[in-house]
mmCIF file of C-alpha atoms in Angstrom:
data_model
loop_
_atom_site.group_PDB
_atom_site.id
_atom_site.type_symbol
_atom_site.label_atom_id
_atom_site.label_comp_id
_atom_site.label_asym_id
_atom_site.label_seq_id
_atom_site.Cartn_x
_atom_site.Cartn_y
_atom_site.Cartn_z
ATOM 1 C CA UNK S 1 77.356 51.733 101.046
ATOM 2 C CA UNK S 2 78.367 54.647 102.980
ATOM 3 C CA UNK S 3 81.953 53.124 103.963
ATOM 4 C CA UNK S 4 82.632 52.419 99.852
ATOM 5 C CA UNK S 5 81.499 55.823 98.998
ATOM 6 C CA UNK S 6 83.380 57.544 101.788
ATOM 7 C CA UNK S 7 86.385 55.573 100.854
ATOM 8 C CA UNK S 8 86.003 56.256 97.189
ATOM 9 C CA UNK S 9 85.983 59.459 97.952
ATOM 10 C CA UNK S 10 89.814 59.937 98.871
ATOM 11 C CA UNK S 11 91.344 57.901 95.992
ATOM 12 C CA UNK S 12 91.200 57.574 92.126
ATOM 13 C CA UNK S 13 87.868 57.054 90.876
ATOM 14 C CA UNK S 14 87.495 54.342 87.877
ATOM 15 C CA UNK S 15 85.667 51.031 87.557
ATOM 16 C CA UNK S 16 89.227 49.499 88.621
ATOM 17 C CA UNK S 17 89.454 51.315 91.737
ATOM 18 C CA UNK S 18 85.596 50.416 93.008
ATOM 19 C CA UNK S 19 86.330 46.653 92.252
ATOM 20 C CA UNK S 20 89.572 47.086 94.503
ATOM 21 C CA UNK S 21 87.950 48.867 97.512
ATOM 22 C CA UNK S 22 85.139 46.042 97.118
ATOM 23 C CA UNK S 23 88.144 43.663 97.726
ATOM 24 C CA UNK S 24 89.519 45.265 100.376
ATOM 25 C CA UNK S 25 86.442 45.836 102.290
ATOM 26 C CA UNK S 26 85.858 41.952 101.414
ATOM 27 C CA UNK S 27 89.433 41.174 103.528
ATOM 28 C CA UNK S 28 88.703 43.192 106.048
ATOM 29 C CA UNK S 29 85.088 41.793 106.673
ATOM 30 C CA UNK S 30 86.646 38.223 106.444
ATOM 31 C CA UNK S 31 89.318 38.840 108.878
ATOM 32 C CA UNK S 32 92.294 38.407 109.685
ATOM 33 C CA UNK S 33 94.592 36.879 112.556
ATOM 34 C CA UNK S 34 94.680 39.014 115.344
ATOM 35 C CA UNK S 35 91.863 41.144 114.814
ATOM 36 C CA UNK S 36 89.032 39.347 115.961
ATOM 37 C CA UNK S 37 87.879 41.405 118.849
ATOM 38 C CA UNK S 38 87.418 44.152 116.968
ATOM 39 C CA UNK S 39 83.926 45.647 116.457
ATOM 40 C CA UNK S 40 82.144 46.601 113.370
ATOM 41 C CA UNK S 41 82.613 50.070 113.569
ATOM 42 C CA UNK S 42 86.085 50.060 114.087
ATOM 43 C CA UNK S 43 86.460 47.643 111.035
ATOM 44 C CA UNK S 44 84.537 50.323 108.790
ATOM 45 C CA UNK S 45 86.464 53.305 110.207
ATOM 46 C CA UNK S 46 89.546 51.679 109.740
ATOM 47 C CA UNK S 47 88.579 51.026 106.440
ATOM 48 C CA UNK S 48 87.396 54.159 105.354
ATOM 49 C CA UNK S 49 90.770 56.074 106.871
ATOM 50 C CA UNK S 50 92.807 53.217 105.070
ATOM 51 C CA UNK S 51 93.000 55.971 101.730
ATOM 52 C CA UNK S 52 93.411 59.396 103.566
ATOM 53 C CA UNK S 53 96.587 60.930 103.842
ATOM 54 C CA UNK S 54 97.971 62.793 106.395
ATOM 55 C CA UNK S 55 96.597 66.540 104.637
ATOM 56 C CA UNK S 56 93.062 64.739 104.151
ATOM 57 C CA UNK S 57 92.901 63.978 107.889
ATOM 58 C CA UNK S 58 94.103 67.741 108.635
ATOM 59 C CA UNK S 59 91.743 69.497 106.701
ATOM 60 C CA UNK S 60 89.072 67.421 107.812
ATOM 61 C CA UNK S 61 89.821 68.148 111.370
ATOM 62 C CA UNK S 62 88.955 71.562 110.738
ATOM 63 C CA UNK S 63 85.977 71.495 108.304
ATOM 64 C CA UNK S 64 83.211 69.068 107.792
ATOM 65 C CA UNK S 65 82.768 66.660 104.899
ATOM 66 C CA UNK S 66 81.457 67.284 101.519
ATOM 67 C CA UNK S 67 77.514 66.037 101.892
ATOM 68 C CA UNK S 68 76.915 66.652 98.448
ATOM 69 C CA UNK S 69 79.547 64.332 97.400
ATOM 70 C CA UNK S 70 78.716 61.539 99.707
ATOM 71 C CA UNK S 71 75.298 61.933 98.313
ATOM 72 C CA UNK S 72 75.989 61.572 94.710
ATOM 73 C CA UNK S 73 78.679 59.042 95.065
ATOM 74 C CA UNK S 74 76.225 56.520 97.408
ATOM 75 C CA UNK S 75 73.642 56.878 94.297
ATOM 76 C CA UNK S 76 76.522 55.626 92.061
ATOM 77 C CA UNK S 77 77.720 53.028 94.324
ATOM 78 C CA UNK S 78 73.760 51.795 94.387
ATOM 79 C CA UNK S 79 73.682 51.058 90.703
ATOM 80 C CA UNK S 80 77.440 48.991 90.887
ATOM 81 C CA UNK S 81 76.324 47.057 94.164
ATOM 82 C CA UNK S 82 73.302 44.640 93.610
ATOM 83 C CA UNK S 83 71.700 43.510 96.299
ATOM 84 C CA UNK S 84 73.360 39.801 96.137
ATOM 85 C CA UNK S 85 76.725 41.394 96.405
ATOM 86 C CA UNK S 86 75.510 43.482 99.550
ATOM 87 C CA UNK S 87 73.985 40.738 101.207
ATOM 88 C CA UNK S 88 77.137 38.416 101.019
ATOM 89 C CA UNK S 89 79.121 41.557 102.944
ATOM 90 C CA UNK S 90 76.163 41.561 105.168
ATOM 91 C CA UNK S 91 76.886 37.562 105.975
ATOM 92 C CA UNK S 92 80.569 38.020 105.931
ATOM 93 C CA UNK S 93 80.307 40.856 109.098
ATOM 94 C CA UNK S 94 76.971 39.360 111.132
ATOM 95 C CA UNK S 95 79.339 35.905 110.828
ATOM 96 C CA UNK S 96 82.313 37.566 112.339
ATOM 97 C CA UNK S 97 81.007 40.743 114.585
ATOM 98 C CA UNK S 98 77.917 39.314 115.739
ATOM 99 C CA UNK S 99 78.028 35.256 115.753
ATOM 100 C CA UNK S 100 74.911 34.695 118.105
ATOM 101 C CA UNK S 101 72.675 36.010 114.945
ATOM 102 C CA UNK S 102 74.446 33.543 112.459
ATOM 103 C CA UNK S 103 74.080 29.748 112.429
ATOM 104 C CA UNK S 104 76.826 27.629 113.607
ATOM 105 C CA UNK S 105 76.089 24.091 111.986
ATOM 106 C CA UNK S 106 78.069 22.660 109.150
ATOM 107 C CA UNK S 107 76.010 19.630 108.454
ATOM 108 C CA UNK S 108 72.855 20.021 106.414
ATOM 109 C CA UNK S 109 69.740 20.885 109.085
ATOM 110 C CA UNK S 110 66.816 23.078 108.641
ATOM 111 C CA UNK S 111 68.171 26.456 109.426
ATOM 112 C CA UNK S 112 66.595 29.018 111.605
ATOM 113 C CA UNK S 113 68.422 31.888 109.913
ATOM 114 C CA UNK S 114 67.188 30.752 106.372
ATOM 115 C CA UNK S 115 66.586 33.558 104.456
ATOM 116 C CA UNK S 116 62.252 33.316 103.174
ATOM 117 C CA UNK S 117 60.152 35.298 101.570
ATOM 118 C CA UNK S 118 56.420 36.397 103.377
ATOM 119 C CA UNK S 119 53.788 33.964 101.892
ATOM 120 C CA UNK S 120 51.182 36.339 101.859
ATOM 121 C CA UNK S 121 50.100 37.543 98.444
ATOM 122 C CA UNK S 122 51.742 41.631 97.511
ATOM 123 C CA UNK S 123 54.182 41.349 100.278
ATOM 124 C CA UNK S 124 57.824 41.454 99.614
ATOM 125 C CA UNK S 125 59.425 41.534 102.719
ATOM 126 C CA UNK S 126 62.271 39.025 103.130
ATOM 127 C CA UNK S 127 63.887 37.819 106.614
ATOM 128 C CA UNK S 128 65.191 34.735 108.661
ATOM 129 C CA UNK S 129 62.592 32.304 109.149
ATOM 130 C CA UNK S 130 62.844 32.409 112.734
ATOM 131 C CA UNK S 131 61.247 36.045 112.319
ATOM 132 C CA UNK S 132 58.510 35.039 110.179
ATOM 133 C CA UNK S 133 55.918 34.286 112.731
ATOM 134 C CA UNK S 134 56.875 37.706 114.360
ATOM 135 C CA UNK S 135 56.449 39.579 110.787
ATOM 136 C CA UNK S 136 53.375 37.356 109.479
ATOM 137 C CA UNK S 137 51.591 39.031 113.286
ATOM 138 C CA UNK S 138 52.223 42.438 111.851
ATOM 139 C CA UNK S 139 52.178 41.927 108.000
ATOM 140 C CA UNK S 140 49.960 44.670 106.402
ATOM 141 C CA UNK S 141 49.258 41.916 103.296
ATOM 142 C CA UNK S 142 47.820 39.397 105.408
ATOM 143 C CA UNK S 143 44.586 37.978 104.342
ATOM 144 C CA UNK S 144 41.911 38.858 107.823
ATOM 145 C CA UNK S 145 38.508 38.094 108.150
ATOM 146 C CA UNK S 146 36.123 40.969 108.270
ATOM 147 C CA UNK S 147 34.700 41.472 111.910
ATOM 148 C CA UNK S 148 31.351 42.077 109.938
ATOM 149 C CA UNK S 149 30.577 40.181 106.452
ATOM 150 C CA UNK S 150 33.745 37.907 107.199
ATOM 151 C CA UNK S 151 35.616 38.247 103.840
ATOM 152 C CA UNK S 152 38.936 37.690 104.153
ATOM 153 C CA UNK S 153 40.989 40.892 103.180
ATOM 154 C CA UNK S 154 44.618 42.150 103.615
ATOM 155 C CA UNK S 155 45.047 43.485 106.744
ATOM 156 C CA UNK S 156 45.949 47.033 105.422
ATOM 157 C CA UNK S 157 43.154 47.357 103.054
ATOM 158 C CA UNK S 158 40.169 46.655 105.969
ATOM 159 C CA UNK S 159 39.615 50.291 106.685
ATOM 160 C CA UNK S 160 38.642 50.855 103.188
ATOM 161 C CA UNK S 161 36.963 47.387 102.660
ATOM 162 C CA UNK S 162 34.545 48.580 105.599
ATOM 163 C CA UNK S 163 34.173 52.106 104.516
ATOM 164 C CA UNK S 164 33.414 51.629 101.112
ATOM 165 C CA UNK S 165 33.078 47.368 99.727
ATOM 166 C CA UNK S 166 31.718 45.703 103.091
ATOM 167 C CA UNK S 167 27.866 44.436 102.165
ATOM 168 C CA UNK S 168 27.156 44.700 106.001
ATOM 169 C CA UNK S 169 28.437 48.319 106.057
ATOM 170 C CA UNK S 170 25.681 50.747 107.650
ATOM 171 C CA UNK S 171 23.595 52.537 104.944
ATOM 172 C CA UNK S 172 21.579 55.537 104.830
ATOM 173 C CA UNK S 173 18.051 54.845 103.859
ATOM 174 C CA UNK S 174 17.234 57.153 100.320
ATOM 175 C CA UNK S 175 14.144 58.693 102.076
ATOM 176 C CA UNK S 176 16.132 59.730 104.620
ATOM 177 C CA UNK S 177 15.959 63.267 104.560
ATOM 178 C CA UNK S 178 12.337 63.213 104.554
ATOM 179 C CA UNK S 179 11.953 61.136 107.904
ATOM 180 C CA UNK S 180 12.840 57.643 107.327
ATOM 181 C CA UNK S 181 15.340 56.317 110.196
ATOM 182 C CA UNK S 182 15.350 53.161 109.441
ATOM 183 C CA UNK S 183 18.634 51.429 110.312
ATOM 184 C CA UNK S 184 19.956 49.524 107.464
ATOM 185 C CA UNK S 185 22.711 47.664 105.898
ATOM 186 C CA UNK S 186 24.090 48.119 102.338
ATOM 187 C CA UNK S 187 23.366 44.444 101.123
ATOM 188 C CA UNK S 188 19.440 44.906 102.458
ATOM 189 C CA UNK S 189 19.018 48.414 101.176
ATOM 190 C CA UNK S 190 16.859 47.535 98.094
ATOM 191 C CA UNK S 191 14.690 45.324 100.000
ATOM 192 C CA UNK S 192 14.234 47.963 102.400
ATOM 193 C CA UNK S 193 13.021 50.017 99.696
ATOM 194 C CA UNK S 194 10.774 47.512 98.200
ATOM 195 C CA UNK S 195 9.291 46.536 101.170
ATOM 196 C CA UNK S 196 9.101 50.106 102.571
ATOM 197 C CA UNK S 197 7.228 51.866 99.425
ATOM 198 C CA UNK S 198 3.850 52.742 101.084
ATOM 199 C CA UNK S 199 5.794 53.675 104.416
ATOM 200 C CA UNK S 200 7.618 55.869 102.198
ATOM 201 C CA UNK S 201 4.780 57.142 99.954
ATOM 202 C CA UNK S 202 3.332 58.298 103.523
ATOM 203 C CA UNK S 203 6.451 60.672 104.327
ATOM 204 C CA UNK S 204 6.548 61.930 101.275
ATOM 205 C CA UNK S 205 2.927 62.909 101.624
ATOM 206 C CA UNK S 206 3.457 64.243 105.101
ATOM 207 C CA UNK S 207 6.497 66.445 103.465
ATOM 208 C CA UNK S 208 4.013 67.796 100.726
ATOM 209 C CA UNK S 209 1.377 68.732 102.875
ATOM 210 C CA UNK S 210 3.833 70.484 105.151
ATOM 211 C CA UNK S 211 5.229 72.409 102.081
ATOM 212 C CA UNK S 212 1.630 73.353 100.779
ATOM 213 C CA UNK S 213 0.808 74.954 104.454
ATOM 214 C CA UNK S 214 4.172 76.698 104.265
ATOM 215 C CA UNK S 215 3.121 78.162 100.713
ATOM 216 C CA UNK S 216 -0.399 79.061 102.023
ATOM 217 C CA UNK S 217 1.401 81.221 104.955
ATOM 218 C CA UNK S 218 4.089 82.656 102.947
ATOM 219 C CA UNK S 219 1.303 83.095 100.359
ATOM 220 C CA UNK S 220 -0.814 85.224 103.045
ATOM 221 C CA UNK S 221 2.418 87.166 104.189
ATOM 222 C CA UNK S 222 3.485 88.483 101.155
ATOM 223 C CA UNK S 223 -0.261 89.755 100.495
ATOM 224 C CA UNK S 224 -0.174 91.619 103.982
ATOM 225 C CA UNK S 225 3.085 92.903 102.846
ATOM 226 C CA UNK S 226 1.811 93.942 99.182
ATOM 227 C CA UNK S 227 -1.074 95.900 101.542
ATOM 228 C CA UNK S 228 1.255 97.383 103.831
ATOM 229 C CA UNK S 229 3.181 98.722 100.913
ATOM 230 C CA UNK S 230 0.366 100.154 98.998
ATOM 231 C CA UNK S 231 -0.587 101.943 101.849
ATOM 232 C CA UNK S 232 3.286 102.911 102.409
ATOM 233 C CA UNK S 233 3.195 104.164 98.708
ATOM 234 C CA UNK S 234 0.046 106.404 99.468
ATOM 235 C CA UNK S 235 1.459 107.827 102.407
ATOM 236 C CA UNK S 236 4.742 108.949 100.479
ATOM 237 C CA UNK S 237 2.410 110.655 97.553
ATOM 238 C CA UNK S 238 0.976 112.616 100.738
ATOM 239 C CA UNK S 239 4.072 113.307 102.233
ATOM 240 C CA UNK S 240 5.588 114.605 99.058
ATOM 241 C CA UNK S 241 2.242 117.124 98.737
ATOM 242 C CA UNK S 242 2.873 118.061 102.126
ATOM 243 C CA UNK S 243 6.713 118.629 101.489
ATOM 244 C CA UNK S 244 5.811 120.787 98.316
ATOM 245 C CA UNK S 245 3.751 122.889 99.897
ATOM 246 C CA UNK S 246 6.004 123.418 102.979
ATOM 247 C CA UNK S 247 8.542 124.480 100.545
ATOM 248 C CA UNK S 248 6.102 126.367 98.969
ATOM 249 C CA UNK S 249 5.023 128.295 102.146
ATOM 250 C CA UNK S 250 9.026 128.600 103.499
ATOM 251 C CA UNK S 251 9.570 130.781 99.771
ATOM 252 C CA UNK S 252 7.006 132.905 100.950
ATOM 253 C CA UNK S 253 8.047 133.533 103.913
ATOM 254 C CA UNK S 254 11.327 134.478 102.957
ATOM 255 C CA UNK S 255 10.066 136.923 100.491
ATOM 256 C CA UNK S 256 8.156 138.535 103.020
ATOM 257 C CA UNK S 257 11.153 138.682 105.427
ATOM 258 C CA UNK S 258 13.309 140.367 102.537
ATOM 259 C CA UNK S 259 10.431 142.585 101.747
ATOM 260 C CA UNK S 260 10.083 143.833 105.308
ATOM 261 C CA UNK S 261 14.237 144.409 105.665
ATOM 262 C CA UNK S 262 13.913 146.658 102.842
ATOM 263 C CA UNK S 263 11.061 148.356 103.884
ATOM 264 C CA UNK S 264 12.589 148.753 107.330
ATOM 265 C CA UNK S 265 15.579 149.913 105.264
ATOM 266 C CA UNK S 266 13.605 152.749 103.818
ATOM 267 C CA UNK S 267 11.645 153.484 106.680
ATOM 268 C CA UNK S 268 14.147 154.085 108.608
ATOM 269 C CA UNK S 269 16.488 156.305 105.598
ATOM 270 C CA UNK S 270 13.040 158.738 105.518
ATOM 271 C CA UNK S 271 13.398 159.255 108.736
ATOM 272 C CA UNK S 272 16.505 160.256 109.459
ATOM 273 C CA UNK S 273 16.444 162.534 106.155
ATOM 274 C CA UNK S 274 13.321 164.010 107.744
ATOM 275 C CA UNK S 275 14.069 165.013 111.080
ATOM 276 C CA UNK S 276 16.006 168.065 112.172
ATOM 277 C CA UNK S 277 18.665 168.685 114.268
ATOM 278 C CA UNK S 278 16.202 169.035 117.697
ATOM 279 C CA UNK S 279 14.414 165.553 116.768
ATOM 280 C CA UNK S 280 17.214 163.360 116.799
ATOM 281 C CA UNK S 281 16.612 161.526 120.211
ATOM 282 C CA UNK S 282 12.589 160.963 118.883
ATOM 283 C CA UNK S 283 14.833 159.428 115.523
ATOM 284 C CA UNK S 284 17.028 157.335 117.365
ATOM 285 C CA UNK S 285 14.144 156.065 119.454
ATOM 286 C CA UNK S 286 12.305 155.569 116.637
ATOM 287 C CA UNK S 287 15.004 153.716 114.782
ATOM 288 C CA UNK S 288 15.507 151.293 117.868
ATOM 289 C CA UNK S 289 11.616 150.513 117.906
ATOM 290 C CA UNK S 290 11.836 149.711 114.134
ATOM 291 C CA UNK S 291 14.854 147.442 115.014
ATOM 292 C CA UNK S 292 13.428 145.676 117.753
ATOM 293 C CA UNK S 293 10.274 144.852 115.975
ATOM 294 C CA UNK S 294 12.669 143.921 112.839
ATOM 295 C CA UNK S 295 14.979 141.565 115.194
ATOM 296 C CA UNK S 296 11.192 139.863 116.889
ATOM 297 C CA UNK S 297 9.868 139.428 113.147
ATOM 298 C CA UNK S 298 13.690 137.732 112.166
ATOM 299 C CA UNK S 299 13.459 135.358 114.994
ATOM 300 C CA UNK S 300 9.945 134.461 114.413
ATOM 301 C CA UNK S 301 10.672 133.181 110.923
ATOM 302 C CA UNK S 302 13.653 131.917 112.075
ATOM 303 C CA UNK S 303 11.707 129.446 114.468
ATOM 304 C CA UNK S 304 9.047 128.777 111.527
ATOM 305 C CA UNK S 305 11.889 128.006 109.459
ATOM 306 C CA UNK S 306 13.075 125.564 111.811
ATOM 307 C CA UNK S 307 9.687 123.840 112.253
ATOM 308 C CA UNK S 308 9.789 123.309 108.424
ATOM 309 C CA UNK S 309 13.283 121.699 108.018
ATOM 310 C CA UNK S 310 12.399 119.379 111.233
ATOM 311 C CA UNK S 311 9.468 117.875 109.069
ATOM 312 C CA UNK S 312 11.616 117.817 105.809
ATOM 313 C CA UNK S 313 13.743 115.573 107.451
ATOM 314 C CA UNK S 314 11.037 113.875 108.992
ATOM 315 C CA UNK S 315 9.294 113.080 105.572
ATOM 316 C CA UNK S 316 13.018 111.885 104.611
ATOM 317 C CA UNK S 317 12.961 109.598 107.483
ATOM 318 C CA UNK S 318 10.007 108.072 106.473
ATOM 319 C CA UNK S 319 10.985 107.504 102.613
ATOM 320 C CA UNK S 320 13.941 105.437 103.933
ATOM 321 C CA UNK S 321 11.711 103.127 105.785
ATOM 322 C CA UNK S 322 9.665 102.783 103.062
ATOM 323 C CA UNK S 323 12.264 101.919 100.852
ATOM 324 C CA UNK S 324 13.726 99.197 103.258
ATOM 325 C CA UNK S 325 9.912 97.654 103.183
ATOM 326 C CA UNK S 326 9.938 97.374 99.906
ATOM 327 C CA UNK S 327 13.219 95.122 99.908
ATOM 328 C CA UNK S 328 11.488 92.926 102.317
ATOM 329 C CA UNK S 329 8.876 92.309 100.079
ATOM 330 C CA UNK S 330 10.859 91.796 97.071
ATOM 331 C CA UNK S 331 12.570 89.324 99.178
ATOM 332 C CA UNK S 332 9.368 87.183 100.635
ATOM 333 C CA UNK S 333 8.203 87.020 97.020
ATOM 334 C CA UNK S 334 11.745 85.518 95.633
ATOM 335 C CA UNK S 335 11.330 82.995 99.125
ATOM 336 C CA UNK S 336 7.779 82.186 98.004
ATOM 337 C CA UNK S 337 9.276 81.455 94.320
ATOM 338 C CA UNK S 338 11.548 78.923 95.753
ATOM 339 C CA UNK S 339 9.428 77.225 97.749
ATOM 340 C CA UNK S 340 6.373 76.735 94.889
ATOM 341 C CA UNK S 341 9.267 74.900 93.199
ATOM 342 C CA UNK S 342 10.314 73.057 95.840
ATOM 343 C CA UNK S 343 6.504 71.762 96.129
ATOM 344 C CA UNK S 344 6.652 71.150 92.361
ATOM 345 C CA UNK S 345 9.711 68.817 92.358
ATOM 346 C CA UNK S 346 8.482 67.171 95.061
ATOM 347 C CA UNK S 347 4.982 66.730 93.549
ATOM 348 C CA UNK S 348 6.671 65.409 90.418
ATOM 349 C CA UNK S 349 8.791 62.831 92.763
ATOM 350 C CA UNK S 350 6.055 61.859 94.335
ATOM 351 C CA UNK S 351 4.283 60.804 91.437
ATOM 352 C CA UNK S 352 6.778 58.926 89.926
ATOM 353 C CA UNK S 353 7.716 57.267 93.140
ATOM 354 C CA UNK S 354 3.867 56.154 93.091
ATOM 355 C CA UNK S 355 4.081 54.848 89.470
ATOM 356 C CA UNK S 356 6.775 52.567 90.133
ATOM 357 C CA UNK S 357 5.231 51.499 93.174
ATOM 358 C CA UNK S 358 2.077 50.327 90.999
ATOM 359 C CA UNK S 359 4.579 48.950 88.396
ATOM 360 C CA UNK S 360 5.979 46.963 90.847
ATOM 361 C CA UNK S 361 3.076 45.359 92.512
ATOM 362 C CA UNK S 362 1.733 44.597 89.220
#
C-alpha cells in the first residue's frame, strides 16, 4: 500500500491512474527475465521511482517528502485495494523473492502453506496451516480449564473469571468486620452463613457488650468533664469579679496620683511666691525634697500598676484555657452521640439476625 501511495504522488490522480499503477506493480512482482535476483526492496523502490521526473528527484534530495499527503493517500488506497487483492500481491512477492516460504508443488496435496482460520470461537487470526500450532499455543481465545473450578474459559478471560466469576474464588464472610475469620469459598458462603449462625450471634453479642462498655466509659468521662467545666465557669466568674475590683483600685490610684501631682505643684508654687531672696536656697531644698517624694510616690504607683496589669494578663490566659476545655467537652459529647447511634444500629441488626435464625430453625 505504501509503495502504491508513494508512486501515486508523482503523477495524475484518477481511477484510471490507480488501475495503471496496480498493473505496473503486478508486472514487477510477477518478474521479468534477467530480474530474478532483485530483492523485494529494490523492486518496490524501482516501482516508486519510475514515475518521478528529474526535477522531483532533485527537490527530494533537499527536502523531506510530504508525510501528510502520504498518509491521506494511504487512507484512500485502503478503500481501493480489497484484502483479497493485497493477498494476491503478497503471494506473488513471496513466490518470487522468498521461495522458501511458498509451496513449490504443482500436484494436488495437503499444503502446509494453505491459509487457515483459527478454530477457536471469537479469534479472527488467519495464518498458514504450518503456523497454526504455534498460534494455538498463544491464542487469547483458546478455551483453557480454570485452575480452581475446572471450567473451560478463553485464555484472555481467565483473570476476570478468577476475580469475579469463579465459584471457587476466595470470599470474605459478611461478619468478618466483627471477628469472623473463617476462610471460605464463594460457592460455600451461603452454607457457611447457615451453619455458623450461632457463632455469628456470639460475635455480634460480644461486639455489643464492648460497645456498651465503651459507652459507659465515655459517659463517665463526659460527666467528669461537665463537672470540671462547671468548676472552671465558677472560677472564671470569680476572676471576673477580682478583675473588676483591680480595675477599680487602679482607677482610684491613678486619681490619687493626679491629685498628688496637682497638690505638689500648687505647694511648690506657693513656696516659691512666699520666699524672699535670702531664702531661695531653702526653697530650692524644699523643692528638691518635694520632687524626690513625688518621684518615690510615682515609682510606687507604677509598681502597683505593673502588678495589676500582670494579674489582668493571667486572668485572660485562664479565660482562654477555659474556652479550650469547653471545646473538648463539646467534642466528647459528639463522640458519645456517635457511639450511642452505633450501639442502636448494632442492637437492631442483632435482633434482625436472631429473628432470621429463629425463622430458619423453624
